[in-house]
Amino acid sequence: MSKTYSVAVVGATGAVGQEMMRTLERRNFPVGELRLLASERSAGKKAMFKGKEYTIQELKEDSFEGIQIALFSAGGSISKKFVPYAVKSGAVAIDNTSAFRMDPNVPLVVPEVNPSDIFKNKGIIANPNCSTIQMVQVLKPLHDFAKIKRVVVSTYQAVSGAGMKAMEELLKETEAVLQKKEYKRSIFPHQIAFNALPRIPQSGGIEEGGYTNEEVKMIKETKKIMGDNSIAVTATCVRVPVLRGHSESVNIETEKRVTVEKARELLAATENVIVQDDIEKELYPLAITSADKFETFVGRIREDDTVKYGLNLWVVSDNLLKGAAWNAVQIAEKLIAG
Ligand code: 25A
Ligand code: L14
């Protein structure tokens, strides 16, 4: 019999947790026991995995006995409290929240960029922020070729990043606007339907200089994953009325010239990156076509002649998959492959 692993999913009823289960299934990950954990509210609910029904259990301090791999996506405060219990039980925790990302003792991993960092873990491996993951996947081959000096990124982020209830809010509010009815918001501070909101997350978290913490995450996490503090990064993160798939306008300045042809060649040769770049044929990455895909898509590649050497790119990926669940499962796959 081949080896299997006991796996826990924390936040199993959430938008990311459900994708974690689907991804384990799609990848045929060798799951032995599966333990689905969520808040008290969800305890007793049922969920399907590989044709079998599982009951959601309430997350508790002793939930991790016998667990080898614990996938966390129930928010930063839950991870801060419960990841240590998972580690104490002998599990490796792969944490999708911001709780441990900048901890110098915790590797922050995108398997296409810094896979060897996985094996430096002391029980915790952090999964980066969704917007950062898809960007560094594209930056890495360009940095290796031409050394990136500066990055200016603007994001166009889907509402699913804010969870299931945010998706529901976009749909219900859109319907209400079309029917000229009142809608009482509970997630976003302003109407998201037919609008763009330059503030992620939607509450709390404003840092020095007026940057949101999503913007600061992109700046700090990029340097840590790329292992290069010299890359200057600035970001503006925007929520758009898209259900799934983050889009990004990425402008980079490099030390060496990268022609459009060379950029396409480097990116086409990069694992899990797909170049869609033929504007005459209306071919460029789109949120709706990236949804449900594991890859990251790049197009609209142009040289920027306002600096000595620069490029503009449009980068799209499914925020719930490469941005969260798939990157976490990919780390688990590398971990068990050794
Ligand atoms: O920035 P942070 O701090 O790192 O935050 C990360 C959070 O961002 C989301 C994700 O939320 C994560 O929790 N996220 C989205 N994309 C991400 C990405 N790429 C991402 N995070 C990282 N990277 P989410 O909505 O996907 O998932 C939330 C899950 O967390 C569970 N949870 C919440 N509190 C918990 C808990 N689990 C254990 N203990 C706790 N105390 C949550 O489970 C969900 O699975 P749940 O049991 O609350 O299930 C949701 C069900 O309950 C309903 N419901 C929700 N809130 C209420 C409620 N019902 C009544 N009252 C409420 N207040 C829901 O409708 C659903 O049925
Ligand atoms: O840091 O709301 O992983 O789109 C991912 C989802 C931050 C917020 C993270 C969103 C979160 C983001």
Tab-separated table of C-alpha atoms and ligand atoms in Angstrom:
chain	number	residue	atom	x	y	z
A	1	MET	CA	0.000	0.000	0.000
A	2	SER	CA	1.265	3.464	-0.785
A	3	LYS	CA	1.843	5.929	2.019
A	4	THR	CA	-0.947	8.282	3.047
A	5	TYR	CA	-0.984	11.339	5.306
A	6	SER	CA	-3.477	12.525	7.893
A	7	VAL	CA	-4.578	16.028	6.924
A	8	ALA	CA	-6.551	18.707	8.794
A	9	VAL	CA	-8.229	21.665	7.087
A	10	VAL	CA	-8.858	24.580	9.464
A	11	GLY	CA	-11.531	26.935	8.135
A	12	ALA	CA	-13.021	24.112	6.050
A	13	THR	CA	-16.320	25.924	5.477
A	14	GLY	CA	-14.705	29.075	4.123
A	15	ALA	CA	-14.065	30.083	0.517
A	16	VAL	CA	-10.402	29.022	0.756
A	17	GLY	CA	-10.985	25.926	2.929
A	18	GLN	CA	-13.425	24.492	0.397
A	19	GLU	CA	-10.926	25.059	-2.399
A	20	MET	CA	-8.276	23.334	-0.278
A	21	MET	CA	-10.462	20.220	-0.162
A	22	ARG	CA	-11.235	20.394	-3.892
A	23	THR	CA	-7.536	20.846	-4.664
A	24	LEU	CA	-6.503	17.845	-2.533
A	25	GLU	CA	-9.064	15.881	-4.504
A	26	ARG	CA	-8.104	17.247	-7.960
A	27	ARG	CA	-4.417	16.532	-7.275
A	28	ASN	CA	-5.170	13.096	-5.827
A	29	PHE	CA	-3.093	14.032	-2.768
A	30	PRO	CA	-2.476	10.890	-0.662
A	31	VAL	CA	-4.951	11.801	2.094
A	32	GLY	CA	-5.412	9.102	4.733
A	33	GLU	CA	-7.484	10.598	7.523
A	34	LEU	CA	-9.133	13.952	6.753
A	35	ARG	CA	-10.231	16.185	9.630
A	36	LEU	CA	-12.401	19.192	8.765
A	37	LEU	CA	-12.312	21.952	11.357
A	38	ALA	CA	-14.201	25.237	11.605
A	39	SER	CA	-15.889	27.437	14.184
A	40	GLU	CA	-18.602	26.249	16.551
A	41	ARG	CA	-21.176	27.707	14.121
A	42	SER	CA	-20.296	25.143	11.478
A	43	ALA	CA	-19.783	22.096	13.725
A	44	GLY	CA	-22.052	19.248	12.631
A	45	LYS	CA	-22.365	20.461	9.018
A	46	LYS	CA	-21.492	17.938	6.311
A	47	ALA	CA	-18.963	18.201	3.485
A	48	MET	CA	-18.038	15.782	0.677
A	49	PHE	CA	-14.521	14.597	-0.160
A	50	LYS	CA	-13.847	11.936	-2.821
A	51	GLY	CA	-17.475	10.812	-2.703
A	52	LYS	CA	-17.459	10.366	1.063
A	53	GLU	CA	-19.330	12.486	3.596
A	54	TYR	CA	-17.408	14.144	6.432
A	55	THR	CA	-18.706	16.020	9.466
A	56	ILE	CA	-17.213	19.410	10.296
A	57	GLN	CA	-15.821	19.538	13.834
A	58	GLU	CA	-15.281	22.520	16.088
A	59	LEU	CA	-11.644	23.656	16.157
A	60	LYS	CA	-10.179	23.004	19.610
A	61	GLU	CA	-6.756	22.850	21.210
A	62	ASP	CA	-6.722	19.039	20.992
A	63	SER	CA	-7.988	18.886	17.381
A	64	PHE	CA	-4.588	17.922	15.943
A	65	GLU	CA	-3.809	14.582	17.602
A	66	GLY	CA	-2.426	12.241	14.953
A	67	ILE	CA	-2.448	14.943	12.246
A	68	GLN	CA	0.643	15.195	10.012
A	69	ILE	CA	-0.291	18.146	7.786
A	70	ALA	CA	-2.546	21.002	8.947
A	71	LEU	CA	-3.764	23.515	6.360
A	72	PHE	CA	-4.933	26.738	8.013
A	73	SER	CA	-7.223	29.383	6.490
A	74	ALA	CA	-9.464	30.761	9.208
A	75	GLY	CA	-7.915	34.192	9.654
A	76	GLY	CA	-4.805	35.508	11.358
A	77	SER	CA	-6.040	35.448	14.954
A	78	ILE	CA	-7.163	31.794	14.702
A	79	SER	CA	-3.760	30.834	13.288
A	80	LYS	CA	-1.877	32.715	16.010
A	81	LYS	CA	-3.798	30.789	18.634
A	82	PHE	CA	-4.062	27.299	17.085
A	83	VAL	CA	-0.986	26.791	14.860
A	84	PRO	CA	1.190	26.222	17.976
A	85	TYR	CA	-1.133	23.357	19.047
A	86	ALA	CA	-0.838	21.745	15.613
A	87	VAL	CA	2.964	22.004	15.780
A	88	LYS	CA	3.029	20.623	19.341
A	89	SER	CA	1.075	17.594	18.112
A	90	GLY	CA	3.810	16.959	15.555
A	91	ALA	CA	2.059	18.311	12.470
A	92	VAL	CA	3.542	20.651	9.901
A	93	ALA	CA	1.233	23.671	9.667
A	94	ILE	CA	0.874	25.321	6.255
A	95	ASP	CA	-0.666	28.648	7.155
A	96	ASN	CA	-2.552	30.737	4.632
A	97	THR	CA	-2.997	33.749	6.931
A	98	SER	CA	-0.702	36.694	7.601
A	99	ALA	CA	0.031	35.502	11.177
A	100	PHE	CA	3.578	34.150	10.658
A	101	ARG	CA	4.580	35.373	7.209
A	102	MET	CA	7.165	37.916	8.311
A	103	ASP	CA	8.522	35.791	11.191
A	104	PRO	CA	12.223	35.261	10.353
A	105	ASN	CA	11.972	31.659	11.599
A	106	VAL	CA	9.116	30.820	9.234
A	107	PRO	CA	9.705	30.171	5.525
A	108	LEU	CA	7.369	32.066	3.167
A	109	VAL	CA	7.076	29.936	0.067
A	110	VAL	CA	5.994	30.041	-3.561
A	111	PRO	CA	7.181	26.664	-4.867
A	112	GLU	CA	8.170	28.014	-8.313
A	113	VAL	CA	10.306	30.741	-6.691
A	114	ASN	CA	11.915	29.494	-3.451
A	115	PRO	CA	11.112	25.757	-3.099
A	116	SER	CA	14.172	24.922	-0.987
A	117	ASP	CA	12.905	27.204	1.812
A	118	ILE	CA	10.216	24.548	2.483
A	119	PHE	CA	12.833	22.353	4.136
A	120	LYS	CA	14.007	25.093	6.513
A	121	ASN	CA	10.698	24.874	8.382
A	122	LYS	CA	10.480	24.303	12.133
A	123	GLY	CA	6.855	23.176	11.973
A	124	ILE	CA	5.304	26.181	10.231
A	125	ILE	CA	5.377	27.152	6.556
A	126	ALA	CA	3.608	30.367	5.571
A	127	ASN	CA	1.603	30.733	2.375
A	128	PRO	CA	2.018	34.286	1.009
A	129	ASN	CA	-0.659	36.833	0.236
A	130	CYS	CA	-2.575	36.027	-2.984
A	131	SER	CA	-1.598	39.217	-4.850
A	132	THR	CA	2.061	38.667	-3.986
A	133	ILE	CA	2.159	35.004	-5.104
A	134	GLN	CA	1.030	35.614	-8.676
A	135	MET	CA	3.317	38.643	-9.042
A	136	VAL	CA	6.536	36.966	-7.826
A	137	GLN	CA	5.883	33.990	-10.114
A	138	VAL	CA	6.288	36.402	-13.033
A	139	LEU	CA	9.003	38.586	-11.477
A	140	LYS	CA	11.365	35.701	-10.692
A	141	PRO	CA	12.483	34.751	-14.245
A	142	LEU	CA	12.760	38.435	-15.216
A	143	HIS	CA	14.811	39.187	-12.094
A	144	ASP	CA	17.140	36.239	-12.771
A	145	PHE	CA	17.723	37.529	-16.308
A	146	ALA	CA	17.844	41.305	-15.896
A	147	LYS	CA	17.818	42.160	-12.141
A	148	ILE	CA	14.728	44.113	-11.173
A	149	LYS	CA	15.412	47.458	-9.487
A	150	ARG	CA	11.854	48.681	-8.917
A	151	VAL	CA	8.274	47.412	-9.161
A	152	VAL	CA	5.104	49.534	-9.346
A	153	VAL	CA	1.993	47.378	-9.033
A	154	SER	CA	-1.722	48.195	-9.077
A	155	THR	CA	-4.123	45.369	-8.313
A	156	TYR	CA	-7.699	44.722	-9.397
A	157	GLN	CA	-8.782	42.207	-6.754
A	158	ALA	CA	-11.790	39.912	-6.737
A	159	VAL	CA	-14.271	39.999	-3.858
A	160	SER	CA	-13.686	36.299	-3.028
A	161	GLY	CA	-10.479	37.407	-1.276
A	162	ALA	CA	-12.766	38.712	1.441
A	163	GLY	CA	-14.563	35.346	1.742
A	164	MET	CA	-17.867	33.762	0.913
A	165	LYS	CA	-20.032	36.545	2.368
A	166	ALA	CA	-18.298	39.145	0.207
A	167	MET	CA	-19.145	37.159	-2.950
A	168	GLU	CA	-22.745	37.037	-1.780
A	169	GLU	CA	-22.701	40.790	-1.148
A	170	LEU	CA	-21.512	41.560	-4.702
A	171	LEU	CA	-24.236	39.363	-6.253
A	172	LYS	CA	-27.063	40.640	-4.044
A	173	GLU	CA	-26.014	44.263	-4.343
A	174	THR	CA	-25.746	44.001	-8.146
A	175	GLU	CA	-29.258	42.590	-8.276
A	176	ALA	CA	-30.551	45.330	-5.971
A	177	VAL	CA	-28.964	48.102	-8.067
A	178	LEU	CA	-30.461	46.677	-11.277
A	179	GLN	CA	-33.878	46.469	-9.643
A	180	LYS	CA	-33.458	49.933	-8.060
A	181	LYS	CA	-33.969	48.431	-4.608
A	182	GLU	CA	-32.302	49.167	-1.281
A	183	TYR	CA	-29.482	46.893	-0.196
A	184	LYS	CA	-28.002	46.804	3.308
A	185	ARG	CA	-24.251	46.170	3.080
A	186	SER	CA	-22.369	44.207	5.721
A	187	ILE	CA	-18.868	43.678	4.261
A	188	PHE	CA	-17.713	46.598	2.106
A	189	PRO	CA	-17.724	50.233	3.321
A	190	HIS	CA	-19.141	51.430	-0.021
A	191	GLN	CA	-21.128	49.970	-2.912
A	192	ILE	CA	-18.955	47.378	-4.671
A	193	ALA	CA	-21.394	46.676	-7.526
A	194	PHE	CA	-20.449	48.813	-10.579
A	195	ASN	CA	-17.637	50.412	-8.590
A	196	ALA	CA	-13.917	50.149	-7.658
A	197	LEU	CA	-12.714	50.539	-4.066
A	198	PRO	CA	-9.108	51.594	-3.434
A	199	ARG	CA	-8.957	49.987	-0.014
A	200	ILE	CA	-8.138	46.355	0.912
A	201	PRO	CA	-8.930	45.011	3.461
A	202	GLN	CA	-12.253	46.758	3.770
A	203	SER	CA	-11.744	47.713	7.424
A	204	GLY	CA	-8.832	48.257	9.847
A	205	GLY	CA	-5.198	47.950	8.941
A	206	ILE	CA	-3.958	51.376	7.825
A	207	GLU	CA	-0.193	51.684	8.058
A	208	GLU	CA	2.311	54.517	8.073
A	209	GLY	CA	1.980	56.922	5.174
A	210	GLY	CA	-1.604	55.864	4.512
A	211	TYR	CA	-0.817	52.500	2.907
A	212	THR	CA	-3.310	49.680	3.498
A	213	ASN	CA	-1.883	46.504	4.973
A	214	GLU	CA	-2.536	44.604	1.734
A	215	GLU	CA	-0.159	47.077	0.052
A	216	VAL	CA	2.440	46.660	2.791
A	217	LYS	CA	2.139	42.847	2.557
A	218	MET	CA	2.933	43.008	-1.171
A	219	ILE	CA	5.988	45.181	-0.511
A	220	LYS	CA	7.453	43.123	2.359
A	221	GLU	CA	6.520	39.623	1.198
A	222	THR	CA	7.979	40.182	-2.295
A	223	LYS	CA	11.433	40.934	-0.830
A	224	LYS	CA	11.287	37.940	1.531
A	225	ILE	CA	10.174	35.399	-1.101
A	226	MET	CA	12.606	36.695	-3.732
A	227	GLY	CA	15.368	36.763	-1.093
A	228	ASP	CA	16.383	40.253	-2.203
A	229	ASN	CA	15.867	43.338	-0.076
A	230	SER	CA	17.209	45.617	-2.789
A	231	ILE	CA	14.076	45.395	-4.962
A	232	ALA	CA	12.011	48.559	-4.429
A	233	VAL	CA	8.277	47.820	-4.486
A	234	THR	CA	5.288	50.159	-4.293
A	235	ALA	CA	1.661	49.058	-4.519
A	236	THR	CA	-1.930	50.267	-4.799
A	237	CYS	CA	-4.534	47.569	-4.058
A	238	VAL	CA	-8.044	47.963	-5.432
A	239	ARG	CA	-11.199	45.860	-5.071
A	240	VAL	CA	-13.247	45.452	-8.256
A	241	PRO	CA	-16.630	43.798	-8.822
A	242	VAL	CA	-15.147	40.480	-9.961
A	243	LEU	CA	-16.018	37.227	-8.172
A	244	ARG	CA	-12.830	35.315	-8.724
A	245	GLY	CA	-9.354	36.062	-10.124
A	246	HIS	CA	-7.036	38.915	-9.177
A	247	SER	CA	-5.623	41.050	-12.014
A	248	GLU	CA	-2.505	43.200	-11.719
A	249	SER	CA	-0.826	45.908	-13.732
A	250	VAL	CA	2.881	45.424	-13.027
A	251	ASN	CA	5.532	47.948	-14.104
A	252	ILE	CA	9.167	46.976	-13.590
A	253	GLU	CA	12.477	48.724	-14.038
A	254	THR	CA	15.462	46.475	-14.734
A	255	GLU	CA	19.247	46.809	-14.898
A	256	LYS	CA	19.437	45.138	-18.297
A	257	ARG	CA	17.190	45.514	-21.311
A	258	VAL	CA	14.450	42.882	-21.714
A	259	THR	CA	12.776	43.033	-25.114
A	260	VAL	CA	9.136	41.991	-25.476
A	261	GLU	CA	10.267	38.863	-27.353
A	262	LYS	CA	12.768	37.972	-24.628
A	263	ALA	CA	10.196	38.526	-21.870
A	264	ARG	CA	7.725	36.259	-23.674
A	265	GLU	CA	10.419	33.618	-24.117
A	266	LEU	CA	11.484	33.722	-20.441
A	267	LEU	CA	7.901	33.628	-19.171
A	268	ALA	CA	6.787	30.892	-21.572
A	269	ALA	CA	9.613	28.728	-20.208
A	270	THR	CA	8.484	29.300	-16.601
A	271	GLU	CA	6.675	26.466	-14.845
A	272	ASN	CA	2.959	27.149	-14.241
A	273	VAL	CA	3.045	30.505	-16.060
A	274	ILE	CA	1.123	30.847	-19.337
A	275	VAL	CA	1.740	33.706	-21.777
A	276	GLN	CA	-1.438	35.041	-23.427
A	277	ASP	CA	-0.194	37.961	-25.442
A	278	ASP	CA	-1.694	38.679	-28.859
A	279	ILE	CA	-3.615	41.929	-28.709
A	280	GLU	CA	-4.605	41.782	-32.413
A	281	LYS	CA	-6.513	38.598	-31.625
A	282	GLU	CA	-7.917	40.011	-28.355
A	283	LEU	CA	-5.782	37.510	-26.446
A	284	TYR	CA	-4.733	38.632	-22.968
A	285	PRO	CA	-5.296	37.240	-19.450
A	286	LEU	CA	-8.798	37.647	-18.024
A	287	ALA	CA	-10.139	37.024	-14.529
A	288	ILE	CA	-13.019	34.906	-15.809
A	289	THR	CA	-10.800	32.615	-17.877
A	290	SER	CA	-8.237	32.200	-15.077
A	291	ALA	CA	-10.908	31.091	-12.591
A	292	ASP	CA	-10.555	27.460	-11.536
A	293	LYS	CA	-7.083	27.184	-13.159
A	294	PHE	CA	-3.876	26.401	-11.295
A	295	GLU	CA	-1.654	28.534	-13.559
A	296	THR	CA	-0.818	32.244	-13.567
A	297	PHE	CA	-1.413	34.106	-16.832
A	298	VAL	CA	0.605	37.023	-18.242
A	299	GLY	CA	0.111	39.281	-21.240
A	300	ARG	CA	0.028	42.894	-22.538
A	301	ILE	CA	3.837	42.780	-22.384
A	302	ARG	CA	5.299	46.112	-23.484
A	303	GLU	CA	8.611	47.894	-23.044
A	304	ASP	CA	8.362	51.050	-20.932
A	305	ASP	CA	10.407	53.754	-22.633
A	306	THR	CA	9.962	56.318	-19.839
A	307	VAL	CA	12.893	54.672	-18.031
A	308	LYS	CA	16.187	53.285	-19.378
A	309	TYR	CA	15.005	49.656	-19.210
A	310	GLY	CA	11.459	48.833	-18.197
A	311	LEU	CA	8.480	46.587	-18.857
A	312	ASN	CA	4.714	46.678	-18.381
A	313	LEU	CA	2.815	43.435	-17.775
A	314	TRP	CA	-0.734	42.295	-16.976
A	315	VAL	CA	-0.820	39.334	-14.577
A	316	VAL	CA	-3.924	37.320	-13.647
A	317	SER	CA	-4.497	34.254	-11.455
A	318	ASP	CA	-7.250	32.595	-9.430
A	319	ASN	CA	-6.854	34.123	-5.948
A	320	LEU	CA	-8.513	31.140	-4.265
A	321	LEU	CA	-6.227	28.615	-6.047
A	322	LYS	CA	-2.656	29.804	-6.771
A	323	GLY	CA	-3.349	32.695	-4.396
A	324	ALA	CA	-4.319	30.361	-1.565
A	325	ALA	CA	-5.432	26.701	-1.714
A	326	TRP	CA	-3.296	25.432	-4.594
A	327	ASN	CA	-0.101	27.121	-3.393
A	328	ALA	CA	-0.663	25.505	0.034
A	329	VAL	CA	-1.326	22.031	-1.400
A	330	GLN	CA	1.670	22.456	-3.729
A	331	ILE	CA	3.852	23.117	-0.650
A	332	ALA	CA	2.428	19.960	0.952
A	333	GLU	CA	3.217	17.971	-2.221
A	334	LYS	CA	6.852	19.158	-2.197
A	335	LEU	CA	7.103	18.487	1.524
A	336	ILE	CA	6.058	14.835	1.231
A	337	ALA	CA	8.157	14.306	-1.902
A	338	GLY	CA	11.150	15.439	0.249
B	1	25A	O1	-5.874	38.638	6.746
B	1	25A	P1	-5.999	37.380	7.579
B	1	25A	O2	-6.150	37.669	9.024
B	1	25A	O3	-4.854	36.446	7.297
B	1	25A	O4	-7.374	36.668	7.131
B	1	25A	C1	-7.466	35.568	6.341
B	1	25A	C2	-8.938	35.271	6.051
B	1	25A	O5	-9.181	35.856	4.766
B	1	25A	C3	-9.913	34.949	3.968
B	1	25A	C4	-10.198	33.665	4.695
B	1	25A	O6	-11.620	33.704	5.033
B	1	25A	C5	-9.301	33.773	5.929
B	1	25A	O7	-10.005	33.314	7.046
B	1	25A	N1	-9.142	34.706	2.745
B	1	25A	C6	-9.643	34.779	1.504
B	1	25A	N2	-8.688	34.589	0.598
B	1	25A	C7	-7.556	34.379	1.270
B	1	25A	C8	-6.221	34.126	0.893
B	1	25A	N3	-5.813	34.050	-0.390
B	1	25A	C9	-7.849	34.444	2.627
B	1	25A	N4	-6.927	34.252	3.548
B	1	25A	C10	-5.684	34.021	3.160
B	1	25A	N5	-5.313	33.947	1.862
B	1	25A	P2	-12.717	32.696	4.457
B	1	25A	O8	-14.020	33.390	4.452
B	1	25A	O9	-12.276	32.007	3.263
B	1	25A	O10	-12.745	31.591	5.567
B	1	25A	C11	-13.099	31.824	6.830
B	1	25A	C12	-13.036	30.432	7.495
B	1	25A	O11	-12.590	30.643	8.806
B	1	25A	C13	-13.444	29.935	9.688
B	1	25A	N6	-13.469	30.498	11.006
B	1	25A	C14	-13.802	31.748	11.361
B	1	25A	N7	-13.732	31.891	12.693
B	1	25A	C15	-13.354	30.671	13.179
B	1	25A	C16	-13.181	29.800	12.111
B	1	25A	N8	-12.832	28.530	12.265
B	1	25A	C17	-12.609	28.090	13.526
B	1	25A	N9	-12.741	28.865	14.610
B	1	25A	C18	-13.129	30.155	14.488
B	1	25A	N10	-13.298	30.926	15.581
B	1	25A	C19	-14.783	30.032	9.048
B	1	25A	O12	-15.579	29.012	9.483
B	1	25A	C20	-14.418	29.846	7.588
B	1	25A	O13	-14.328	28.450	7.316
B	1	25A	P3	-17.111	29.248	9.934
B	1	25A	O14	-17.440	28.096	10.823
B	1	25A	O15	-17.304	30.604	10.470
B	1	25A	O16	-17.941	29.030	8.659
B	1	25A	C21	-18.456	29.969	7.953
B	1	25A	C22	-19.959	29.637	7.980
B	1	25A	O17	-20.585	30.349	9.026
B	1	25A	C23	-21.377	31.398	8.518
B	1	25A	N11	-21.023	32.546	9.319
B	1	25A	C24	-19.891	33.256	9.202
B	1	25A	N12	-19.896	34.244	10.096
B	1	25A	C25	-21.056	34.140	10.811
B	1	25A	C26	-21.765	33.053	10.309
B	1	25A	N13	-22.953	32.681	10.795
B	1	25A	C27	-23.468	33.384	11.812
B	1	25A	N14	-22.812	34.436	12.364
B	1	25A	C28	-21.629	34.841	11.884
B	1	25A	N15	-21.002	35.910	12.446
B	1	25A	C29	-21.057	31.443	7.072
B	1	25A	O18	-22.131	31.853	6.291
B	1	25A	C30	-20.643	30.050	6.731
B	1	25A	O19	-21.757	29.230	6.479
B	2	L14	O1	-3.273	38.289	3.335
B	2	L14	O2	-9.198	40.592	0.799
B	2	L14	O3	-3.891	36.395	2.527
B	2	L14	O4	-8.538	40.105	-1.225
B	2	L14	C1	-5.933	37.532	1.182
B	2	L14	C2	-7.208	38.114	0.677
B	2	L14	C3	-5.497	39.599	2.493
B	2	L14	C4	-6.784	40.193	1.928
B	2	L14	C5	-4.137	37.571	2.813
B	2	L14	C6	-8.380	40.156	0.022
B	2	L14	C7	-5.520	38.092	2.511
B	2	L14	C8	-7.088	39.601	0.573
